[in-house]
mmCIF file of C-alpha atoms and ligand atoms in Angstrom:
data_model
loop_
_atom_site.group_PDB
_atom_site.id
_atom_site.type_symbol
_atom_site.label_atom_id
_atom_site.label_comp_id
_atom_site.label_asym_id
_atom_site.label_seq_id
_atom_site.Cartn_x
_atom_site.Cartn_y
_atom_site.Cartn_z
ATOM 1 C CA UNK A 1 95.119 117.874 181.833
ATOM 2 C CA UNK A 2 95.074 121.252 180.091
ATOM 3 C CA UNK A 3 92.644 122.385 177.394
ATOM 4 C CA UNK A 4 93.644 121.917 173.766
ATOM 5 C CA UNK A 5 94.857 125.067 172.007
ATOM 6 C CA UNK A 6 92.181 127.550 170.966
ATOM 7 C CA UNK A 7 91.857 131.111 169.676
ATOM 8 C CA UNK A 8 90.274 133.543 172.113
ATOM 9 C CA UNK A 9 87.789 136.276 171.122
ATOM 10 C CA UNK A 10 86.141 138.817 173.403
ATOM 11 C CA UNK A 11 83.234 140.680 171.786
ATOM 12 C CA UNK A 12 81.469 143.547 173.535
ATOM 13 C CA UNK A 13 77.986 143.177 172.023
ATOM 14 C CA UNK A 14 75.568 140.330 171.411
ATOM 15 C CA UNK A 15 75.538 141.128 167.684
ATOM 16 C CA UNK A 16 79.329 140.870 167.488
ATOM 17 C CA UNK A 17 79.308 137.609 169.481
ATOM 18 C CA UNK A 18 76.839 136.001 167.084
ATOM 19 C CA UNK A 19 78.760 137.264 164.061
ATOM 20 C CA UNK A 20 81.987 135.730 165.396
ATOM 21 C CA UNK A 21 80.286 132.406 166.199
ATOM 22 C CA UNK A 22 78.837 132.278 162.688
ATOM 23 C CA UNK A 23 82.070 133.015 160.830
ATOM 24 C CA UNK A 24 84.629 131.120 162.954
ATOM 25 C CA UNK A 25 85.284 127.381 162.688
ATOM 26 C CA UNK A 26 84.289 125.246 165.692
ATOM 27 C CA UNK A 27 83.389 128.200 167.881
ATOM 28 C CA UNK A 28 81.996 127.856 171.400
ATOM 29 C CA UNK A 29 80.553 130.584 173.621
ATOM 30 C CA UNK A 30 82.034 130.940 177.073
ATOM 31 C CA UNK A 31 80.112 132.713 179.849
ATOM 32 C CA UNK A 32 81.147 132.072 183.476
ATOM 33 C CA UNK A 33 83.354 129.131 182.399
ATOM 34 C CA UNK A 34 82.214 127.060 185.377
ATOM 35 C CA UNK A 35 81.195 124.083 183.237
ATOM 36 C CA UNK A 36 82.972 124.663 179.945
ATOM 37 C CA UNK A 37 86.354 124.946 181.693
ATOM 38 C CA UNK A 38 85.926 121.476 183.185
ATOM 39 C CA UNK A 39 84.983 119.762 179.919
ATOM 40 C CA UNK A 40 87.761 121.576 178.035
ATOM 41 C CA UNK A 41 90.350 120.694 180.671
ATOM 42 C CA UNK A 42 89.352 117.060 180.285
ATOM 43 C CA UNK A 43 89.429 117.473 176.485
ATOM 44 C CA UNK A 44 85.830 116.351 176.231
ATOM 45 C CA UNK A 45 85.394 119.594 174.253
ATOM 46 C CA UNK A 46 88.161 120.959 172.025
ATOM 47 C CA UNK A 47 86.726 124.068 170.345
ATOM 48 C CA UNK A 48 89.083 125.839 167.946
ATOM 49 C CA UNK A 49 87.639 129.240 168.926
ATOM 50 C CA UNK A 50 86.273 130.563 172.201
ATOM 51 C CA UNK A 51 83.877 133.515 172.090
ATOM 52 C CA UNK A 52 84.003 134.939 175.607
ATOM 53 C CA UNK A 53 80.737 136.691 176.513
ATOM 54 C CA UNK A 54 81.943 138.215 179.768
ATOM 55 C CA UNK A 55 82.203 141.751 178.288
ATOM 56 C CA UNK A 56 78.744 141.664 176.698
ATOM 57 C CA UNK A 57 77.254 143.857 179.410
ATOM 58 C CA UNK A 58 73.918 144.286 177.621
ATOM 59 C CA UNK A 59 73.064 140.676 178.585
ATOM 60 C CA UNK A 60 73.448 141.263 182.328
ATOM 61 C CA UNK A 61 70.102 142.588 183.595
ATOM 62 C CA UNK A 62 66.865 141.928 185.469
ATOM 63 C CA UNK A 63 63.885 143.900 184.130
ATOM 64 C CA UNK A 64 60.271 143.944 185.253
ATOM 65 C CA UNK A 65 57.785 145.594 182.903
ATOM 66 C CA UNK A 66 53.996 145.571 182.867
ATOM 67 C CA UNK A 67 53.673 142.064 181.413
ATOM 68 C CA UNK A 68 56.909 140.180 181.927
ATOM 69 C CA UNK A 69 59.956 139.629 184.046
ATOM 70 C CA UNK A 70 63.099 139.366 181.894
ATOM 71 C CA UNK A 71 66.538 138.202 182.932
ATOM 72 C CA UNK A 72 69.621 138.518 180.727
ATOM 73 C CA UNK A 73 71.723 135.457 179.947
ATOM 74 C CA UNK A 74 74.889 136.917 181.491
ATOM 75 C CA UNK A 75 73.233 137.454 184.882
ATOM 76 C CA UNK A 76 75.120 135.405 187.461
ATOM 77 C CA UNK A 77 73.574 132.965 189.910
ATOM 78 C CA UNK A 78 74.653 135.339 192.679
ATOM 79 C CA UNK A 79 72.866 138.347 191.132
ATOM 80 C CA UNK A 80 69.721 136.278 190.598
ATOM 81 C CA UNK A 81 69.793 135.008 194.176
ATOM 82 C CA UNK A 82 70.093 138.598 195.458
ATOM 83 C CA UNK A 83 67.568 140.293 193.174
ATOM 84 C CA UNK A 84 64.740 141.993 195.093
ATOM 85 C CA UNK A 85 62.671 142.273 191.907
ATOM 86 C CA UNK A 86 62.909 138.530 191.287
ATOM 87 C CA UNK A 87 62.225 137.764 194.950
ATOM 88 C CA UNK A 88 59.001 139.755 194.632
ATOM 89 C CA UNK A 89 57.751 138.568 191.237
ATOM 90 C CA UNK A 90 59.349 135.177 190.508
ATOM 91 C CA UNK A 91 60.818 133.912 193.787
ATOM 92 C CA UNK A 92 61.407 130.463 192.290
ATOM 93 C CA UNK A 93 64.393 131.872 190.358
ATOM 94 C CA UNK A 94 66.332 133.244 193.379
ATOM 95 C CA UNK A 95 65.460 130.067 195.298
ATOM 96 C CA UNK A 96 66.854 127.977 192.436
ATOM 97 C CA UNK A 97 69.956 130.196 192.116
ATOM 98 C CA UNK A 98 70.959 130.196 195.770
ATOM 99 C CA UNK A 99 71.073 126.379 195.852
ATOM 100 C CA UNK A 100 73.480 126.015 192.917
ATOM 101 C CA UNK A 101 76.886 124.666 193.953
ATOM 102 C CA UNK A 102 78.995 126.906 196.258
ATOM 103 C CA UNK A 103 79.802 130.638 196.275
ATOM 104 C CA UNK A 104 82.627 130.462 193.738
ATOM 105 C CA UNK A 105 80.408 128.819 191.097
ATOM 106 C CA UNK A 106 77.531 131.185 191.931
ATOM 107 C CA UNK A 107 79.775 134.235 191.586
ATOM 108 C CA UNK A 108 80.813 133.349 188.025
ATOM 109 C CA UNK A 109 78.183 130.951 186.641
ATOM 110 C CA UNK A 110 75.387 132.475 184.585
ATOM 111 C CA UNK A 111 71.779 131.831 183.658
ATOM 112 C CA UNK A 112 72.655 131.483 179.960
ATOM 113 C CA UNK A 113 75.488 129.072 180.724
ATOM 114 C CA UNK A 114 73.154 126.859 182.701
ATOM 115 C CA UNK A 115 70.569 126.822 179.896
ATOM 116 C CA UNK A 116 73.281 126.302 177.272
ATOM 117 C CA UNK A 117 74.682 123.395 179.250
ATOM 118 C CA UNK A 118 71.124 121.992 179.406
ATOM 119 C CA UNK A 119 71.875 119.478 182.129
ATOM 120 C CA UNK A 120 68.547 117.880 183.119
ATOM 121 C CA UNK A 121 69.714 118.201 186.747
ATOM 122 C CA UNK A 122 70.106 121.984 186.315
ATOM 123 C CA UNK A 123 68.087 124.301 188.527
ATOM 124 C CA UNK A 124 66.986 126.967 186.013
ATOM 125 C CA UNK A 125 65.886 124.539 183.307
ATOM 126 C CA UNK A 126 63.425 122.944 185.749
ATOM 127 C CA UNK A 127 62.332 126.322 187.150
ATOM 128 C CA UNK A 128 61.678 127.783 183.687
ATOM 129 C CA UNK A 129 59.787 124.691 182.559
ATOM 130 C CA UNK A 130 57.626 124.920 185.700
ATOM 131 C CA UNK A 131 56.980 128.634 185.105
ATOM 132 C CA UNK A 132 56.354 128.093 181.373
ATOM 133 C CA UNK A 133 58.948 130.766 180.639
ATOM 134 C CA UNK A 134 60.345 131.743 177.253
ATOM 135 C CA UNK A 135 63.933 131.813 176.000
ATOM 136 C CA UNK A 136 65.063 134.427 173.477
ATOM 137 C CA UNK A 137 67.853 133.429 171.104
ATOM 138 C CA UNK A 138 69.866 135.564 168.716
ATOM 139 C CA UNK A 139 71.310 133.988 165.586
ATOM 140 C CA UNK A 140 72.832 135.215 162.331
ATOM 141 C CA UNK A 141 69.304 135.694 160.933
ATOM 142 C CA UNK A 142 67.905 137.654 163.872
ATOM 143 C CA UNK A 143 66.174 136.803 167.139
ATOM 144 C CA UNK A 144 63.514 134.243 167.952
ATOM 145 C CA UNK A 145 61.700 133.248 171.113
ATOM 146 C CA UNK A 146 60.903 129.693 172.113
ATOM 147 C CA UNK A 147 59.123 128.186 175.067
ATOM 148 C CA UNK A 148 61.392 126.611 177.694
ATOM 149 C CA UNK A 149 59.107 123.577 177.476
ATOM 150 C CA UNK A 150 60.128 123.119 173.815
ATOM 151 C CA UNK A 151 63.788 124.128 174.203
ATOM 152 C CA UNK A 152 65.105 121.012 175.977
ATOM 153 C CA UNK A 153 64.851 118.194 173.466
ATOM 154 C CA UNK A 154 66.954 115.303 174.781
ATOM 155 C CA UNK A 155 69.776 114.672 177.251
ATOM 156 C CA UNK A 156 71.896 117.887 177.199
ATOM 157 C CA UNK A 157 70.506 118.665 173.753
ATOM 158 C CA UNK A 158 68.474 121.760 172.906
ATOM 159 C CA UNK A 159 66.603 123.470 170.115
ATOM 160 C CA UNK A 160 69.568 125.842 169.543
ATOM 161 C CA UNK A 161 71.973 125.940 166.609
ATOM 162 C CA UNK A 162 75.712 126.425 167.096
ATOM 163 C CA UNK A 163 75.788 130.084 166.091
ATOM 164 C CA UNK A 164 72.798 130.977 168.263
ATOM 165 C CA UNK A 165 73.240 132.857 171.493
ATOM 166 C CA UNK A 166 70.845 132.768 174.435
ATOM 167 C CA UNK A 167 70.035 136.421 175.102
ATOM 168 C CA UNK A 168 67.466 136.323 177.866
ATOM 169 C CA UNK A 169 64.574 134.516 179.474
ATOM 170 C CA UNK A 170 61.155 135.900 180.270
ATOM 171 C CA UNK A 171 58.369 134.846 182.593
ATOM 172 C CA UNK A 172 54.854 136.269 182.220
ATOM 173 C CA UNK A 173 53.599 138.208 185.262
ATOM 174 C CA UNK A 174 49.885 137.662 184.822
ATOM 175 C CA UNK A 175 49.733 134.051 186.139
ATOM 176 C CA UNK A 176 51.761 134.899 189.258
ATOM 177 C CA UNK A 177 50.292 137.887 191.194
ATOM 178 C CA UNK A 178 52.625 138.179 194.215
ATOM 179 C CA UNK A 179 49.806 138.676 196.759
ATOM 180 C CA UNK A 180 48.164 135.318 195.903
ATOM 181 C CA UNK A 181 51.102 133.249 194.655
ATOM 182 C CA UNK A 182 53.656 131.129 196.444
ATOM 183 C CA UNK A 183 56.696 129.442 194.924
ATOM 184 C CA UNK A 184 59.281 126.931 196.086
ATOM 185 C CA UNK A 185 62.378 125.219 194.749
ATOM 186 C CA UNK A 186 63.267 122.227 196.923
ATOM 187 C CA UNK A 187 66.172 119.945 196.265
ATOM 188 C CA UNK A 188 67.752 116.888 197.805
ATOM 189 C CA UNK A 189 71.520 116.775 197.450
ATOM 190 C CA UNK A 190 74.201 114.702 199.122
ATOM 191 C CA UNK A 191 76.470 117.649 199.893
ATOM 192 C CA UNK A 192 76.217 121.411 199.637
ATOM 193 C CA UNK A 193 78.321 121.876 196.519
ATOM 194 C CA UNK A 194 77.144 118.948 194.414
ATOM 195 C CA UNK A 195 74.383 118.547 191.864
ATOM 196 C CA UNK A 196 70.974 117.518 193.235
ATOM 197 C CA UNK A 197 69.612 113.972 193.368
ATOM 198 C CA UNK A 198 66.201 115.435 192.493
ATOM 199 C CA UNK A 199 64.810 118.997 192.648
ATOM 200 C CA UNK A 200 61.230 120.196 192.434
ATOM 201 C CA UNK A 201 60.129 123.672 191.371
ATOM 202 C CA UNK A 202 56.539 124.558 192.213
ATOM 203 C CA UNK A 203 54.204 127.527 192.030
ATOM 204 C CA UNK A 204 50.689 127.846 193.426
ATOM 205 C CA UNK A 205 48.175 130.691 192.942
ATOM 206 C CA UNK A 206 45.122 130.695 195.213
ATOM 207 C CA UNK A 207 41.785 132.473 194.795
ATOM 208 C CA UNK A 208 41.738 134.205 198.185
ATOM 209 C CA UNK A 209 44.583 133.888 200.687
ATOM 210 C CA UNK A 210 42.277 135.084 203.502
ATOM 211 C CA UNK A 211 39.689 132.325 202.977
ATOM 212 C CA UNK A 212 39.546 129.479 205.499
ATOM 213 C CA UNK A 213 40.608 127.014 202.848
ATOM 214 C CA UNK A 214 41.931 128.873 199.789
ATOM 215 C CA UNK A 215 41.290 127.140 196.480
ATOM 216 C CA UNK A 216 44.186 126.548 194.104
ATOM 217 C CA UNK A 217 43.536 128.344 190.817
ATOM 218 C CA UNK A 218 46.838 127.558 189.131
ATOM 219 C CA UNK A 219 49.621 125.112 189.972
ATOM 220 C CA UNK A 220 52.997 124.504 188.329
ATOM 221 C CA UNK A 221 55.424 121.680 188.897
ATOM 222 C CA UNK A 222 58.641 120.555 187.207
ATOM 223 C CA UNK A 223 61.423 118.242 188.343
ATOM 224 C CA UNK A 224 65.181 118.291 187.775
ATOM 225 C CA UNK A 225 67.244 115.125 187.346
ATOM 226 C CA UNK A 226 64.106 112.987 187.105
ATOM 227 C CA UNK A 227 64.389 112.289 183.353
ATOM 228 C CA UNK A 228 66.574 113.077 180.330
ATOM 229 C CA UNK A 229 65.099 116.586 180.180
ATOM 230 C CA UNK A 230 63.684 118.928 182.807
ATOM 231 C CA UNK A 231 60.356 117.274 183.547
ATOM 232 C CA UNK A 232 57.018 119.099 183.509
ATOM 233 C CA UNK A 233 54.391 117.181 185.526
ATOM 234 C CA UNK A 234 50.975 118.384 184.305
ATOM 235 C CA UNK A 235 49.071 115.521 185.984
ATOM 236 C CA UNK A 236 50.323 116.679 189.379
ATOM 237 C CA UNK A 237 49.195 120.235 188.588
ATOM 238 C CA UNK A 238 45.748 119.006 187.544
ATOM 239 C CA UNK A 239 45.467 116.949 190.747
ATOM 240 C CA UNK A 240 45.628 120.024 192.986
ATOM 241 C CA UNK A 241 43.856 122.652 190.868
ATOM 242 C CA UNK A 242 40.262 123.626 191.629
ATOM 243 C CA UNK A 243 40.252 122.813 195.348
ATOM 244 C CA UNK A 244 42.152 123.528 198.561
ATOM 245 C CA UNK A 245 45.299 121.501 199.051
ATOM 246 C CA UNK A 246 44.693 118.301 201.006
ATOM 247 C CA UNK A 247 46.525 115.125 201.944
ATOM 248 C CA UNK A 248 44.425 113.334 199.331
ATOM 249 C CA UNK A 249 45.474 115.643 196.481
ATOM 250 C CA UNK A 250 49.088 115.565 197.683
ATOM 251 C CA UNK A 251 48.956 111.764 197.452
ATOM 252 C CA UNK A 252 47.828 112.203 193.847
ATOM 253 C CA UNK A 253 50.752 114.589 193.269
ATOM 254 C CA UNK A 254 53.209 111.989 194.540
ATOM 255 C CA UNK A 255 51.690 109.300 192.334
ATOM 256 C CA UNK A 256 51.720 111.577 189.268
ATOM 257 C CA UNK A 257 55.374 112.515 189.798
ATOM 258 C CA UNK A 258 56.342 108.862 190.203
ATOM 259 C CA UNK A 259 54.465 107.978 187.030
ATOM 260 C CA UNK A 260 56.041 110.810 184.990
ATOM 261 C CA UNK A 261 59.632 110.367 186.191
ATOM 262 C CA UNK A 262 62.088 108.199 184.318
ATOM 263 C CA UNK A 263 65.347 108.838 186.181
ATOM 264 C CA UNK A 264 68.768 107.461 185.359
ATOM 265 C CA UNK A 265 70.466 105.437 188.027
ATOM 266 C CA UNK A 266 73.431 107.110 189.744
ATOM 267 C CA UNK A 267 76.158 105.730 191.979
ATOM 268 C CA UNK A 268 74.572 107.158 195.107
ATOM 269 C CA UNK A 269 70.895 106.809 194.106
ATOM 270 C CA UNK A 270 69.222 103.916 192.344
ATOM 271 C CA UNK A 271 66.154 104.380 190.195
ATOM 272 C CA UNK A 272 63.668 103.317 192.886
ATOM 273 C CA UNK A 273 65.148 105.788 195.383
ATOM 274 C CA UNK A 274 64.977 108.615 192.845
ATOM 275 C CA UNK A 275 61.338 107.802 192.105
ATOM 276 C CA UNK A 276 60.581 108.005 195.831
ATOM 277 C CA UNK A 277 62.417 111.333 196.066
ATOM 278 C CA UNK A 278 60.603 112.680 192.987
ATOM 279 C CA UNK A 279 57.263 111.878 194.647
ATOM 280 C CA UNK A 280 58.228 113.266 198.045
ATOM 281 C CA UNK A 281 59.841 116.485 196.764
ATOM 282 C CA UNK A 282 56.907 117.164 194.449
ATOM 283 C CA UNK A 283 54.593 116.989 197.465
ATOM 284 C CA UNK A 284 56.880 119.158 199.566
ATOM 285 C CA UNK A 285 57.404 121.837 196.937
ATOM 286 C CA UNK A 286 53.676 122.175 196.214
ATOM 287 C CA UNK A 287 52.840 122.174 199.922
ATOM 288 C CA UNK A 288 55.413 124.881 200.623
ATOM 289 C CA UNK A 289 54.214 126.941 197.648
ATOM 290 C CA UNK A 290 50.603 126.637 198.849
ATOM 291 C CA UNK A 291 51.562 127.752 202.368
ATOM 292 C CA UNK A 292 53.358 130.761 200.921
ATOM 293 C CA UNK A 293 50.426 131.626 198.627
ATOM 294 C CA UNK A 294 48.124 131.568 201.666
ATOM 295 C CA UNK A 295 50.591 133.717 203.604
ATOM 296 C CA UNK A 296 50.735 131.123 206.373
ATOM 297 C CA UNK A 297 53.838 129.164 205.409
ATOM 298 C CA UNK A 298 51.623 126.202 206.352
ATOM 299 C CA UNK A 299 50.667 123.147 204.344
ATOM 300 C CA UNK A 300 47.744 120.947 203.432
ATOM 301 C CA UNK A 301 44.418 121.172 205.281
HETATM 302 C C1 FAD B 1 80.822 121.821 191.507
HETATM 303 C C2 FAD B 1 79.654 122.268 190.672
HETATM 304 C C3 FAD B 1 78.364 122.054 191.141
HETATM 305 C C4 FAD B 1 77.269 122.477 190.381
HETATM 306 N N1 FAD B 1 76.005 122.290 190.882
HETATM 307 C C5 FAD B 1 74.953 122.730 190.178
HETATM 308 C C6 FAD B 1 73.622 122.593 190.669
HETATM 309 O O1 FAD B 1 73.385 122.065 191.753
HETATM 310 N N2 FAD B 1 72.613 123.047 189.910
HETATM 311 C C7 FAD B 1 72.827 123.664 188.703
HETATM 312 O O2 FAD B 1 71.883 124.089 188.052
HETATM 313 N N3 FAD B 1 74.062 123.823 188.225
HETATM 314 C C8 FAD B 1 75.122 123.368 188.930
HETATM 315 N N4 FAD B 1 76.371 123.541 188.430
HETATM 316 C C9 FAD B 1 76.512 124.083 187.089
HETATM 317 C C10 FAD B 1 76.712 125.542 187.104
HETATM 318 O O3 FAD B 1 75.512 126.175 187.394
HETATM 319 C C11 FAD B 1 77.166 125.800 185.689
HETATM 320 O O4 FAD B 1 78.542 125.668 185.732
HETATM 321 C C12 FAD B 1 76.822 127.095 185.176
HETATM 322 O O5 FAD B 1 75.460 127.314 185.252
HETATM 323 C C13 FAD B 1 77.284 127.220 183.753
HETATM 324 O O6 FAD B 1 77.277 128.564 183.543
HETATM 325 P P1 FAD B 1 78.548 129.302 183.019
HETATM 326 O O7 FAD B 1 78.140 130.716 182.894
HETATM 327 O O8 FAD B 1 79.727 128.977 183.840
HETATM 328 O O9 FAD B 1 78.669 128.622 181.572
HETATM 329 P P2 FAD B 1 79.956 128.146 180.783
HETATM 330 O O10 FAD B 1 80.650 127.100 181.546
HETATM 331 O O11 FAD B 1 80.747 129.298 180.341
HETATM 332 O O12 FAD B 1 79.217 127.491 179.510
HETATM 333 C C14 FAD B 1 78.447 126.321 179.624
HETATM 334 C C15 FAD B 1 77.869 125.972 178.248
HETATM 335 O O13 FAD B 1 76.865 126.901 177.901
HETATM 336 C C16 FAD B 1 77.190 127.552 176.664
HETATM 337 N N5 FAD B 1 76.778 128.943 176.837
HETATM 338 C C17 FAD B 1 77.143 129.784 177.822
HETATM 339 N N6 FAD B 1 76.481 130.950 177.713
HETATM 340 C C18 FAD B 1 75.700 130.840 176.614
HETATM 341 C C19 FAD B 1 74.772 131.714 175.985
HETATM 342 N N7 FAD B 1 74.490 132.938 176.466
HETATM 343 N N8 FAD B 1 74.141 131.272 174.875
HETATM 344 C C20 FAD B 1 74.388 130.029 174.380
HETATM 345 N N9 FAD B 1 75.236 129.154 174.948
HETATM 346 C C21 FAD B 1 75.884 129.556 176.060
HETATM 347 C C22 FAD B 1 78.679 127.371 176.479
HETATM 348 O O14 FAD B 1 79.035 127.379 175.112
HETATM 349 C C23 FAD B 1 78.887 126.019 177.122
HETATM 350 O O15 FAD B 1 78.559 124.999 176.191
HETATM 351 C C24 FAD B 1 77.483 123.117 189.150
HETATM 352 C C25 FAD B 1 78.786 123.330 188.670
HETATM 353 C C26 FAD B 1 79.873 122.921 189.416
HETATM 354 C C27 FAD B 1 81.244 123.191 188.892
#
């Protein structure tokens, strides 16, 4: 099938894009068109107006300042996966990016498109919820910033109005000093270019990587495709904080993830299987992050 007829608009600034979206009937932003194109071709979406963001160059950036790491909404999965600055300061984002689909989707698909799509199986939504990042939106009345943990409200539904544009995301630097922090984004998928069955994004900061058994000061964990929204698992974080990682605390992590998850059944994975995977990948991601924080690549004591 082909998309229904629409009018095409190509602004060159974020301000112009928002203005167009506010004044046009049934307008939809288009970024990399890796998801929107599919739903429009199947006529599951029939917007009267498309506002193509691909020339809004101001939204394609990675910036590290004293307090935060910021990434523009138009930054592609490929650019994120290859960013040295992100690899140094927020390695969960490149790890999440490089596992999205195949090269053609990664070359065109963008951070903002993934957040706008708000699929609970999406890689960045889970990563940003784990990192407690912020999302900056621009609307007709100006910009506002919201926490990623508040942004995803229900299945593919966000705290964003139709004329609002995702401009950027930011992650604070202070909780994640690179010399004492490890991150991981681990996913189980049936085939390289499909969506994951479950993914786990984890971060661990230790007190002293050179100690015999470094203590975990700060842990972060969120799961993708384990519920209707990207799922933060604070009980798993609490289970490992304040002591070195051990098999006992990892068992608590698995139990907490199982308890928090409420996955939908899929053709290839029933609910019980997804609960098992949520528990196992939560353990793995935190164990990998701990090994990286300790500089050993190793796991639990
Ligand atoms: C085969 C395949 C496998 C995939 N596997 C994965 C996977 O494993 N993990 C994963 O995370 N993703 C996966 N994806 C999804 C892919 O990452 C998305 O297609 C992509 O992230 C969407 O980005 P886009 O730039 O193409 O957005 P578009 O398709 O252009 O837009 C998607 C939606 O977001 C809105 N939007 C776009 N930009 C903005 C903005 N700046 N502000 C507000 N709204 C905006 C659009 O209006 C639209 O509703 C897969 C896709 C395909 C086709």
